[in-house]
Amino acid sequence: MQWLKAADAAEVGLPVIKTMFIQQLPFVKGVFDALFTQSKGEPFHKLLSGFRQQLQDGGAVTRTASKLKEVLDSLHVAKQNQLQQIGLQKLVTTWLNSDSTPEMKSAAFSLLQKTGFVPKGMTESVFLESLVDGAEVRSGIIKNSAIDKLHQGLQLLSEAKGGAFAHVEEIEMAINRILNRHDHEKAKLPIDIHSMQRQNIPAEKLTPLAFHLLQNAFAEAIATNAVGGKIEVNDLIGYLNMDTEQVAESKGKAAELLFKSLNEPPEAQYARINEKLVLSHVLAADFQSIDFTNGPSVAHQLKEMTKILGLQLEHALINLPGDDMADFPNDLETLKPLLLKLLNEQIPAAIKEMAEQILNRITAQQILSQENGPIQNLLLTLPFNLGSTQTDLTLQWSGRKTKEGKIDPDYCRVLFYLELERLEETVIDMQVQNRIIKVTVINGHGTTLGEAAGQYLGILRENLGKMDYRLSGVSFVNPVYGKERDLRGKPIPFSDAGSYSGVDIRI
């Protein structure tokens, strides 16, 4: 009764208690809290994205909080937010990266013009010249080591333009002193380096040096540790374009361009070929999406994500050899143990509440992935990116165990739950009996889906055949009657199955 009173929805709490009883789960508050949070059905990816945002905005600056942000980023729980945050950074660094080909640099600069970060029609040399000319104006900007060196270098070039040097070689020497100097507070030149006859050095000889300064500054910023590096690169971007509103707008446009390259077919005319190469290069390097055409790749990604969530923490603890702690720290740098650690630190109440919710969701997956006599149940909910859309992928496996303790691939049932952008709630029920597969797709657009999928059924049948499975049929139904309507809800998986009572459920 106390649990139900504390829960904010008794009508959800009662079925949870029923589930705990039917499945013979321990009657402890931790189990109730975990299943209660699971049954509320809030999308997992939204919880994680919101938590990531709270960590960023809420002032939790402990090492644990920083590590959690990194772990959440590796799950790509806020892809749109990520693209907004570092899409523009990636375009700038591609332009300045010494490993980029001339075509890539040119295309990246062209994309920077499209975002408005560089004024349209302004050539690279004119942009670099404007940086040299505006060096004095930027004196008041907050600096880090990379910006400091860049600023001093640009000031030197500005002086050179006004006749402070006789030869380009002198400027090169002076710039190298600044870049290689450990204490670059006041990198003054010895008087003897100045020739008696000074001259105005033309801008075209100075712009390559300005570019060299920029490259060095960005290389130094990126070399800083991962989290700090992003901050330093952001500072540099602010130094190059002091109009904060324009920079914010450019970040949005950079994210738009990256989204387009995810979603539009290759022939779409939104960017030139080289620009598309840059966009796909940025996405491939930083927003690796799963290749759904490659089964082993998908399997590998799913396993990696279960590790990142920390679902294997207890397993790792139990199987930890007494004398070998070498690999164990890796298990402690995952989501669940980091959340447990964060909850023991001084953190704001809102962050604590959200951390508890996520912890409960992870624990619920572990509780519901249980053995029931000879039947093994497994539940996995993962935050998922399909193109630019974020969703949850929930997988439920249920089947008898083999002698090795694994699910028997000849006799099992697999359920996929997906919330899609246009197709909305989708459930795929796959039943395997003696390696014969029957698939039911439950969706509000069943008829349309059936027509669209027709051309792929032959390929599905053929590929299943290669794995020694036979497809008996695929049916598309609307979620309107009986069980199908129930599947549209937010189920606590396996709750209806009850406990195993000695009869083989396949018969």
Coordinates of C-alpha atoms in Angstrom, one line a residue, residues 1-20 27-29 32-33 35-36 39-40:
M1 CA 0.0 0.0 0.0
Q2 CA 2.9 2.4 0.8
W3 CA 4.4 1.8 -2.7
L4 CA 1.0 2.5 -4.3
K5 CA 0.6 5.7 -2.3
A6 CA 4.0 6.9 -3.3
A7 CA 3.5 6.1 -6.9
D8 CA 1.8 8.9 -8.9
A9 CA -0.5 6.6 -10.7
A10 CA -2.2 3.7 -8.8
E11 CA -3.8 2.3 -12.0
V12 CA -0.3 1.7 -13.3
G13 CA 1.0 0.5 -9.9
L14 CA -1.5 -2.4 -9.4
P15 CA -0.6 -4.2 -12.7
V16 CA 3.1 -3.9 -11.7
I17 CA 2.4 -5.6 -8.4
K18 CA 0.4 -8.3 -10.3
T19 CA 3.4 -8.8 -12.6
M20 CA 5.7 -9.1 -9.6
F27 CA 8.8 -8.2 -3.4
V28 CA 11.2 -5.3 -2.7
K29 CA 10.8 -1.6 -3.4
F32 CA 8.6 -2.2 -7.9
D33 CA 10.3 1.1 -8.7
L35 CA 8.9 -2.0 -13.2
F36 CA 6.8 1.1 -12.4
S39 CA 5.4 0.6 -17.3
K40 CA 4.9 4.4 -17.6

